PDB file of C-alpha atoms in Angstrom:
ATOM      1  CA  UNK A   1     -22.113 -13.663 -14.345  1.00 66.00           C
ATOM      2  CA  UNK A   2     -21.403 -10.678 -11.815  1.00 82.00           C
ATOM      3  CA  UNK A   3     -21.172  -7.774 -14.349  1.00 89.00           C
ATOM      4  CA  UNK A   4     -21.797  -4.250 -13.440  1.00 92.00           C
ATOM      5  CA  UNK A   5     -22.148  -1.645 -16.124  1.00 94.00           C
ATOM      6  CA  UNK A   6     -21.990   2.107 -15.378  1.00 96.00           C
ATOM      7  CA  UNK A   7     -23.439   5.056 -17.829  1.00 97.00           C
ATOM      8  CA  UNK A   8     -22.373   7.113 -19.033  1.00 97.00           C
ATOM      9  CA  UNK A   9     -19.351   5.658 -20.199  1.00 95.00           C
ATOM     10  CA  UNK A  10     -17.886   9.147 -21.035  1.00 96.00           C
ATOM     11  CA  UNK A  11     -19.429  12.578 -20.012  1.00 97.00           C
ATOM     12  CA  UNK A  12     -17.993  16.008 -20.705  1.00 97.00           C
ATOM     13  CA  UNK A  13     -20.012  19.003 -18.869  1.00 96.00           C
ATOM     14  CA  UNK A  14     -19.486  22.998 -17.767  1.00 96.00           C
ATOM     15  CA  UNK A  15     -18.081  23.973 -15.435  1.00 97.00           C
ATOM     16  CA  UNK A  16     -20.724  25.121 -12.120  1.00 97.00           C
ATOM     17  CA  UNK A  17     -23.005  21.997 -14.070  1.00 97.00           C
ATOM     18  CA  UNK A  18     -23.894  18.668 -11.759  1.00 97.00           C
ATOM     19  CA  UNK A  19     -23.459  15.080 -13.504  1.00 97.00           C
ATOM     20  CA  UNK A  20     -24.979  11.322 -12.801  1.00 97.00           C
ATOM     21  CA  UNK A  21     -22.951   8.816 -12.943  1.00 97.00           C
ATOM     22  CA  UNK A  22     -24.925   5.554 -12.737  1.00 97.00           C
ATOM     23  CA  UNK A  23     -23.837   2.294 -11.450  1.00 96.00           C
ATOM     24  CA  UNK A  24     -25.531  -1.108 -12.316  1.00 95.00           C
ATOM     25  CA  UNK A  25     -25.381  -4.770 -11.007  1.00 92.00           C
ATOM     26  CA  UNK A  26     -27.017  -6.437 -13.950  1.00 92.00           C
ATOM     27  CA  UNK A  27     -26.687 -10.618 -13.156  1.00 88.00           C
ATOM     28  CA  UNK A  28     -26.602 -10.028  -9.054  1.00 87.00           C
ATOM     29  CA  UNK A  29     -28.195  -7.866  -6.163  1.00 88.00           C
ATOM     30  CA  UNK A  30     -25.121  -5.750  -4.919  1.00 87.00           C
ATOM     31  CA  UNK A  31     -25.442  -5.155  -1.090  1.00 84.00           C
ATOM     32  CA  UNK A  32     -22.702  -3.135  -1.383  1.00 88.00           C
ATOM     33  CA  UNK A  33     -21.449  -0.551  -3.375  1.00 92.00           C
ATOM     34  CA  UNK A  34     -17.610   0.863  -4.044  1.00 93.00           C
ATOM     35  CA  UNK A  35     -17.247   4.447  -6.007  1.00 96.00           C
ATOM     36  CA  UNK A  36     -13.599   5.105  -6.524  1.00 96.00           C
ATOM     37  CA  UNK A  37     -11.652   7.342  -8.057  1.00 95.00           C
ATOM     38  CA  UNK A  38      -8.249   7.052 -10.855  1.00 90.00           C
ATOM     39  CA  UNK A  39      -6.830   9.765 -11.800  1.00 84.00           C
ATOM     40  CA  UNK A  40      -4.224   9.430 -14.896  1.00 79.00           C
ATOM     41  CA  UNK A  41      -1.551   6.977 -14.684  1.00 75.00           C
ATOM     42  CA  UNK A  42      -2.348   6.128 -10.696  1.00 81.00           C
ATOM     43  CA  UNK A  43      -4.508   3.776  -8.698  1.00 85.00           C
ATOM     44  CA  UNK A  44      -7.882   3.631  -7.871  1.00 90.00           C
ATOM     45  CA  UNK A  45      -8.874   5.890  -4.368  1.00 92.00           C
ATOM     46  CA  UNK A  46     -12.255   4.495  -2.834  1.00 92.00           C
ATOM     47  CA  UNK A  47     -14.297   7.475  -2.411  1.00 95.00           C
ATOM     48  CA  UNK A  48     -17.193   5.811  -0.356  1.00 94.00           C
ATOM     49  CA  UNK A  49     -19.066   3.267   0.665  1.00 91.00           C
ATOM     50  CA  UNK A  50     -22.842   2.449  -0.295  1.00 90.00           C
ATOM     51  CA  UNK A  51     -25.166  -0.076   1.171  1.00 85.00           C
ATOM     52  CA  UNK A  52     -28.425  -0.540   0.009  1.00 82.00           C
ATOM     53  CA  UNK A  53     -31.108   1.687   1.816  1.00 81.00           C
ATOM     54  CA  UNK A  54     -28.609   3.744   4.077  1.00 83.00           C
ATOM     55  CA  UNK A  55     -26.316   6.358   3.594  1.00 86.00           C
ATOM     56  CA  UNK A  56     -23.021   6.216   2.184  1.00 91.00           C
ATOM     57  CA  UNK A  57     -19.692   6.095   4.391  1.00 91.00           C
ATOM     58  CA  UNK A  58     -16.816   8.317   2.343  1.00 94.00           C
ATOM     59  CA  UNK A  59     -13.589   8.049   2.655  1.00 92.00           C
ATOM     60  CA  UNK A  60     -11.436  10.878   4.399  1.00 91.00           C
ATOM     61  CA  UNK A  61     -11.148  13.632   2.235  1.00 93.00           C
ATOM     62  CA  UNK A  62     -13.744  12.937   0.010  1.00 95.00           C
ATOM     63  CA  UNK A  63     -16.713  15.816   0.109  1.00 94.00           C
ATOM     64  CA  UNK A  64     -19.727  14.488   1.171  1.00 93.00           C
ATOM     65  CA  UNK A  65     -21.874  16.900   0.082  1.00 94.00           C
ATOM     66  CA  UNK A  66     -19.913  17.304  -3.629  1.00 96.00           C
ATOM     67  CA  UNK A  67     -20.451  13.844  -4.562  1.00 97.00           C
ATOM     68  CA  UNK A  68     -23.922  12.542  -3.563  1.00 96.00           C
ATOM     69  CA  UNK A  69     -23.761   8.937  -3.452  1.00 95.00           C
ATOM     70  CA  UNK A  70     -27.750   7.472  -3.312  1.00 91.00           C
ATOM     71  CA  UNK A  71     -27.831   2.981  -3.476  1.00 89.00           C
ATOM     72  CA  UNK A  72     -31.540   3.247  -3.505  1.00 83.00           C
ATOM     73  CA  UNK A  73     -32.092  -0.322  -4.859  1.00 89.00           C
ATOM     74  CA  UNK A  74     -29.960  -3.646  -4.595  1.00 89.00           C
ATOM     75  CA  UNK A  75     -28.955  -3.162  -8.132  1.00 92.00           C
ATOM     76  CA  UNK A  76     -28.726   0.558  -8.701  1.00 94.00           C
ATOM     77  CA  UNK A  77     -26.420   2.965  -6.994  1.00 94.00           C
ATOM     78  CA  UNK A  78     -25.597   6.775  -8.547  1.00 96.00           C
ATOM     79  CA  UNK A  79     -22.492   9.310  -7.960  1.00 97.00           C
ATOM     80  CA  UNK A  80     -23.600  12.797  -8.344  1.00 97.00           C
ATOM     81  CA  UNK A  81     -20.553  15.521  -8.936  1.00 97.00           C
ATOM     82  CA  UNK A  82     -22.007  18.617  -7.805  1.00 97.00           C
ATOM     83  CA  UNK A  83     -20.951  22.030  -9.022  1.00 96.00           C
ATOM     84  CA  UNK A  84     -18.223  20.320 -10.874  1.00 96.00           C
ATOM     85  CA  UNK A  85     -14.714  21.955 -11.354  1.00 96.00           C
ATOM     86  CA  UNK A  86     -11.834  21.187 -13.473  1.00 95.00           C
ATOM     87  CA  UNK A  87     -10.152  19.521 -10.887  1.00 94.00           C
ATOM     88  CA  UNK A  88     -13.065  16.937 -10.832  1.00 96.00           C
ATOM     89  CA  UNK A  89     -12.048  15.778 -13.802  1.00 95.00           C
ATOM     90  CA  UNK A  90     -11.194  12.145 -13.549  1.00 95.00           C
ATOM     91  CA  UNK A  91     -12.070   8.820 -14.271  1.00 94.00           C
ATOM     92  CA  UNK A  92     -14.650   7.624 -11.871  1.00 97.00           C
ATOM     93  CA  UNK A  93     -15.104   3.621 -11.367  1.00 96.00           C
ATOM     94  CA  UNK A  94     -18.007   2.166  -9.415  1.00 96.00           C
ATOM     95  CA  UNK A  95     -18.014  -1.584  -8.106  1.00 93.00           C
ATOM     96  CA  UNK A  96     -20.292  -3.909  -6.637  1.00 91.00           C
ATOM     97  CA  UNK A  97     -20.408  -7.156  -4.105  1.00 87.00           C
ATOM     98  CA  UNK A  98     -23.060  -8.982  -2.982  1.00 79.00           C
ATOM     99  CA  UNK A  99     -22.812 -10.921   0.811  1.00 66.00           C
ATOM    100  CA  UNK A 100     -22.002 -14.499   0.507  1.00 57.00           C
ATOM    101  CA  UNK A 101     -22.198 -17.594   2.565  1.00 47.00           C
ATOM    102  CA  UNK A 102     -18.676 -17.696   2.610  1.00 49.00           C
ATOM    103  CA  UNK A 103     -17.718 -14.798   3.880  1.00 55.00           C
ATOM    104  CA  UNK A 104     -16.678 -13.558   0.457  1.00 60.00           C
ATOM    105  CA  UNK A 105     -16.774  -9.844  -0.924  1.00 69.00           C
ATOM    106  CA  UNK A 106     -15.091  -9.774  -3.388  1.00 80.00           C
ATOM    107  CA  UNK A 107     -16.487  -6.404  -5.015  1.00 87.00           C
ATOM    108  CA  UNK A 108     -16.738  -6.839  -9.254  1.00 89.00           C
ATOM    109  CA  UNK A 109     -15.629  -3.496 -11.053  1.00 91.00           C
ATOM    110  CA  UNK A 110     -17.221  -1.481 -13.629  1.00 93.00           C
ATOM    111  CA  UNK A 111     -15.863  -0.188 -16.948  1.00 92.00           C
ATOM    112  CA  UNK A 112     -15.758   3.551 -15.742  1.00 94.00           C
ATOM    113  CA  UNK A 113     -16.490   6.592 -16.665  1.00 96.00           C
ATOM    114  CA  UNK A 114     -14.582   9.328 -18.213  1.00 95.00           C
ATOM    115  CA  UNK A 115     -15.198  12.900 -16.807  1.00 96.00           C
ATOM    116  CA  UNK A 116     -14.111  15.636 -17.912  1.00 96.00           C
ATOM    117  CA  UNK A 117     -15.191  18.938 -16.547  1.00 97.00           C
ATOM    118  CA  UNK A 118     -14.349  22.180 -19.185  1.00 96.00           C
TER     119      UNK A 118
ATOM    120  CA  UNK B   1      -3.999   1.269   8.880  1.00 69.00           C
ATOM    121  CA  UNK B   2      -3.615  -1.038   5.939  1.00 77.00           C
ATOM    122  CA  UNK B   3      -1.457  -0.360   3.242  1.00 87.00           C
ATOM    123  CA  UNK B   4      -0.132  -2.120  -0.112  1.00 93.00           C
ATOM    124  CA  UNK B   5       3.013  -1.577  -1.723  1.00 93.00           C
ATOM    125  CA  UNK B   6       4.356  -1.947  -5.062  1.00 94.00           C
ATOM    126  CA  UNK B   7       7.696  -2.040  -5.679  1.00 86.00           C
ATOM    127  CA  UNK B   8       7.879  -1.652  -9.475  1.00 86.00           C
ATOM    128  CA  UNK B   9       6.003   1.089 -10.841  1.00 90.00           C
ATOM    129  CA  UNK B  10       7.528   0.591 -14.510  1.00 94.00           C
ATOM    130  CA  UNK B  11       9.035  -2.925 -15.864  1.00 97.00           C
ATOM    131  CA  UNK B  12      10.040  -3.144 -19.377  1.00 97.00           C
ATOM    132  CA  UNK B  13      10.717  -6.799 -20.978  1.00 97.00           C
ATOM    133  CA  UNK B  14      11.116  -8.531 -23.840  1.00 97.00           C
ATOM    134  CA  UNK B  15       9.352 -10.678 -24.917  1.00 97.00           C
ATOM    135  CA  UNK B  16       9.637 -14.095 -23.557  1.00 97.00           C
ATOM    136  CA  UNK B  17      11.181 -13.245 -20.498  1.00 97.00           C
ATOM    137  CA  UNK B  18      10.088 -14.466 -17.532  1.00 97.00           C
ATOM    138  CA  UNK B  19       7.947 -11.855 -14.926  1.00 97.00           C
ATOM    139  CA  UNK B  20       7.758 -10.770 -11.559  1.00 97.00           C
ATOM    140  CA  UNK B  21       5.660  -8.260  -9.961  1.00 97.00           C
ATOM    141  CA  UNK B  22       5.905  -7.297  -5.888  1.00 96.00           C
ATOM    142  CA  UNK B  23       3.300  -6.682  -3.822  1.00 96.00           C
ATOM    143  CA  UNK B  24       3.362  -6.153   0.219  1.00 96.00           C
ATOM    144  CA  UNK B  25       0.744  -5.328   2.802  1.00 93.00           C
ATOM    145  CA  UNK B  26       0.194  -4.341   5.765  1.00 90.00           C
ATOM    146  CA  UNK B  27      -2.311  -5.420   7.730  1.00 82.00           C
ATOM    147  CA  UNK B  28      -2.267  -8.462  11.177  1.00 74.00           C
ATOM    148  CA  UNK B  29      -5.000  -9.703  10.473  1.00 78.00           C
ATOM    149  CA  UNK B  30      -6.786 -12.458   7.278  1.00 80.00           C
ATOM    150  CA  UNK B  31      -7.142 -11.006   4.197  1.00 84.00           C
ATOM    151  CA  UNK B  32      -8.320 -11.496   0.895  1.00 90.00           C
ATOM    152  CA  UNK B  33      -5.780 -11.221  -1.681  1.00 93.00           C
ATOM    153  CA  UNK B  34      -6.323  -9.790  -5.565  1.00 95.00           C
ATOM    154  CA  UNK B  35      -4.330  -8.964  -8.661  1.00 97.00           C
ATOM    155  CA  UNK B  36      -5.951  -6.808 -11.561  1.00 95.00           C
ATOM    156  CA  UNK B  37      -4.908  -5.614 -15.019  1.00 95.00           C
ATOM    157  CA  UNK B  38      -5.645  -2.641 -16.634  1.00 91.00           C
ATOM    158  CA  UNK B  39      -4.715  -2.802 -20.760  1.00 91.00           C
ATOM    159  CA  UNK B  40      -4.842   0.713 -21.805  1.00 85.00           C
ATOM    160  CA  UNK B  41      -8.058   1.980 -22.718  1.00 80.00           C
ATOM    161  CA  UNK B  42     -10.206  -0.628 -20.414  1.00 83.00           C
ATOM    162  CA  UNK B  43     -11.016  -1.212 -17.174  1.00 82.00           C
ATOM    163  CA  UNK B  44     -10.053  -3.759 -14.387  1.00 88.00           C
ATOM    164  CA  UNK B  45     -10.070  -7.248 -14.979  1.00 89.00           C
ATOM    165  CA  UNK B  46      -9.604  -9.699 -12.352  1.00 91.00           C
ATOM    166  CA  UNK B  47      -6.549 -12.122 -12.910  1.00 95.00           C
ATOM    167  CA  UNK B  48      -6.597 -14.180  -9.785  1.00 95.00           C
ATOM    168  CA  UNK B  49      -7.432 -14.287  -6.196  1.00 93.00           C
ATOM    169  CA  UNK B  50      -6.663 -15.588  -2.986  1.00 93.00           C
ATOM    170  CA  UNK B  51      -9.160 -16.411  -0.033  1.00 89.00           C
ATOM    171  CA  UNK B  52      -7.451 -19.387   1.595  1.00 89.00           C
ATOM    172  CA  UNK B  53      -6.115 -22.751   0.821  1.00 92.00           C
ATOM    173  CA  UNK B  54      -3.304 -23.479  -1.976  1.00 94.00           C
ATOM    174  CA  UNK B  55      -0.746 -20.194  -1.327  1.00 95.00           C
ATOM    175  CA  UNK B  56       0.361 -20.781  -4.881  1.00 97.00           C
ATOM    176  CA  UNK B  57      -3.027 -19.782  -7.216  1.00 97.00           C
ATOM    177  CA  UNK B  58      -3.091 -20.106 -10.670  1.00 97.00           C
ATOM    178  CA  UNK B  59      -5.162 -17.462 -12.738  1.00 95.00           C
ATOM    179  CA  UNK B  60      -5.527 -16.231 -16.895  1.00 94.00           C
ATOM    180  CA  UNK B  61      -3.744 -16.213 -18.746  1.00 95.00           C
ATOM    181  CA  UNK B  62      -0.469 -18.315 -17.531  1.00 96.00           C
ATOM    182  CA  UNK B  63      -0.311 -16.118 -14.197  1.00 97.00           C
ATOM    183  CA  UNK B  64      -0.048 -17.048 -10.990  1.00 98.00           C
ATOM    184  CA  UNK B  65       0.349 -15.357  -7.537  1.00 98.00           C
ATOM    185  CA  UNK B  66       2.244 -17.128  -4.135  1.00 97.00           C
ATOM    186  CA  UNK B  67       0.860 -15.754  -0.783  1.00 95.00           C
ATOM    187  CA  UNK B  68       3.490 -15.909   1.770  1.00 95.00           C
ATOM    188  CA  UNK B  69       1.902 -15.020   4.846  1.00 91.00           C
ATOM    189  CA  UNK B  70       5.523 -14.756   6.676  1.00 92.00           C
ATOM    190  CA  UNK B  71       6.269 -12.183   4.424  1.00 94.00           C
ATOM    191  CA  UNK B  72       3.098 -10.350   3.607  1.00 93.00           C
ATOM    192  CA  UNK B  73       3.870 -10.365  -0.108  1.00 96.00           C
ATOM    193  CA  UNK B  74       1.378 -11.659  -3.187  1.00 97.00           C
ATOM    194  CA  UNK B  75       3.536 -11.506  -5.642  1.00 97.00           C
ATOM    195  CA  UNK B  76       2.543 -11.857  -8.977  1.00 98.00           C
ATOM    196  CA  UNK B  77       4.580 -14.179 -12.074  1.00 98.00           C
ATOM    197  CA  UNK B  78       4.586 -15.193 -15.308  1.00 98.00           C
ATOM    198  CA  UNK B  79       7.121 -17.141 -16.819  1.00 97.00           C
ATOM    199  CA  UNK B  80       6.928 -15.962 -20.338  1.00 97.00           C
ATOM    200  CA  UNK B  81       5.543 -12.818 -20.975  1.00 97.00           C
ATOM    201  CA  UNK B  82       3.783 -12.143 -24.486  1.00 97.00           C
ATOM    202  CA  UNK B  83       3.449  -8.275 -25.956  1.00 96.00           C
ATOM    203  CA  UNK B  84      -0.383  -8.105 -25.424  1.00 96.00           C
ATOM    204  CA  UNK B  85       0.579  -8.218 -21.250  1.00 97.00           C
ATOM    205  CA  UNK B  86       1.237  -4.710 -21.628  1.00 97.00           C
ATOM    206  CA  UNK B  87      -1.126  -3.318 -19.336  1.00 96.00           C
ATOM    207  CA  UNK B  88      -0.751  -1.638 -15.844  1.00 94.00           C
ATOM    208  CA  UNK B  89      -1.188  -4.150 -12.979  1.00 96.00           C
ATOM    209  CA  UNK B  90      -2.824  -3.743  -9.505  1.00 95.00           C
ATOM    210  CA  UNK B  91      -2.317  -5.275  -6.421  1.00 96.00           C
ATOM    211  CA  UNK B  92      -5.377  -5.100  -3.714  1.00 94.00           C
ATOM    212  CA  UNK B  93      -5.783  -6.295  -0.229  1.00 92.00           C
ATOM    213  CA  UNK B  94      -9.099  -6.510   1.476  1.00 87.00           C
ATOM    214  CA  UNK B  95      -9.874  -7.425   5.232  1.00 74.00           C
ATOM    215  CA  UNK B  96     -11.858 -10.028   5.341  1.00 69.00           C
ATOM    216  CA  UNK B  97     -13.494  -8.491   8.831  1.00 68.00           C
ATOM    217  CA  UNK B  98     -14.632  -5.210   9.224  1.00 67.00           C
ATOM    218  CA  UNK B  99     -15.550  -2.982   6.398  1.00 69.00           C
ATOM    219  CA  UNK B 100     -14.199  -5.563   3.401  1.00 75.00           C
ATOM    220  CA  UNK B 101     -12.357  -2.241   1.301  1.00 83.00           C
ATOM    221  CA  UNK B 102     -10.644  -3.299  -0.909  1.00 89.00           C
ATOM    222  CA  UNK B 103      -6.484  -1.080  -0.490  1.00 90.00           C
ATOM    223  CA  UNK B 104      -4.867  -1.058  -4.280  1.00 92.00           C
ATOM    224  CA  UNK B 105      -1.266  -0.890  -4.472  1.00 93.00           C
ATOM    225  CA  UNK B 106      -0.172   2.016  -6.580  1.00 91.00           C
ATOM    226  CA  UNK B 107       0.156   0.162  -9.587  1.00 94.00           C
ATOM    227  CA  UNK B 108       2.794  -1.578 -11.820  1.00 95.00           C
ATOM    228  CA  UNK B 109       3.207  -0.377 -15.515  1.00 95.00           C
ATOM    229  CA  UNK B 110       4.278  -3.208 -18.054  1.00 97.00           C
ATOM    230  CA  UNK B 111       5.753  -2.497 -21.129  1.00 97.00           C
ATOM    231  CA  UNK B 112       6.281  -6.015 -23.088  1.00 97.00           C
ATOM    232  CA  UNK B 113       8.817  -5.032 -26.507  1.00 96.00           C
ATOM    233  CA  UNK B 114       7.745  -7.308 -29.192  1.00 90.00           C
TER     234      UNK B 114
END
């Protein structure tokens, strides 16, 4: 149980082009969503914040209106790099938690996916 | 603010050897508790957690993790490390009140020589 997928896995695109990155919950409904960020040989950097049916709360730093971040459904949530540059090249990882009874959230992570902007 | 440290950024071992990775946060108030490995190429998996209870958790593959709240450390052993725990290995903290983000450490590489 509790995996998330994300596609594409991979995407390469031009530079000035925008690119979806999609973010599944497949075996649970995700209340919450996590986008984050690795960059080569360093940790992950949450980006933002998504709950289901409002908008998302980024992280300082992080352009709001560069990566669109839409959690339209309990199961579904999308990063959209606008205008992409070189410098948004990067491997992007999504997560997902659902609320629990326990007070538990912990957040399940997604296999990522590569982007590379030429 | 709450912040995680990692102390080793690169360990090399041989194999057999016995492991210990460091992690410290920073934060006064409960928190969930996580390690993660990365083995190049792939994404996070979880190896254990901590939510409350036992301070000394067992997790895959012969790791384990000892919360010492005194010390605001989680770190993370293995007595006898094998070749395929090469990986890179990630320390995260989460508040359990407030807006449950989860802080990674900076990450530990592991290099295992057969």
């Amino acid at each position: 149980g509790a995996v998330v997928s994300q596609h594409p896995s991979w995407v390469i695109c031009k530079s000035g082009t925008s690119v979806k990155i999609e973010c599944r919950s497949l075996d649970f409904q995700a209340t919450t969503m996590f986008w984050y960020r690795q960059f080569p040989k360093q940790s992950l950097m949450l980006m933002a914040t998504s709950n289901e049916g409002s908008k998302a709360t980024y992280e300082q730093g992080v352009e709001k209106d560069k990566f669109l971040i839409n959690h339209a459904s309990l199961t579904l949530s999308t990063l959209t790099v606008t205008s992409a540059h070189p410098e948004d090249s990067s491997f992007y990882i999504c997560s997902a938690s659902e609320d629990s009874l326990g007070g538990s959230y912990e957040q399940y992570f997604g296999p990522g996916t590569r982007l590379t902007v030429t | 603010a709450q912040s995680v440290s990692q102390h080793n950024h690169h360990v090399i071992l041989s194999e057999a050897a016995s492991l210990e990775l460091g992690c410290n946060y920073s934060y006064g108030g409960t928190v969930n508790l996580f390690w993660y490995v990365q083995y190049p190429g792939q994404h996070l998996q979880l190896l254990l957690k901590y939510f409350s209870g036992d301070p000394l958790v067992k997790g895959i593959k012969g790791f384990e993790a000892e919360f010492i709240k005194s010390k605001f450390s989680f770190n993370l052993r293995k007595p006898s490390v094998q070749w395929s725990d090469t990986a890179e290995y990630f320390c995260a903290v989460m508040a359990t009140s407030g807006t449950y983000k989860y802080i990674f450490g900076t990450g530990t590489r592991l290099k295992v020589l057969a």
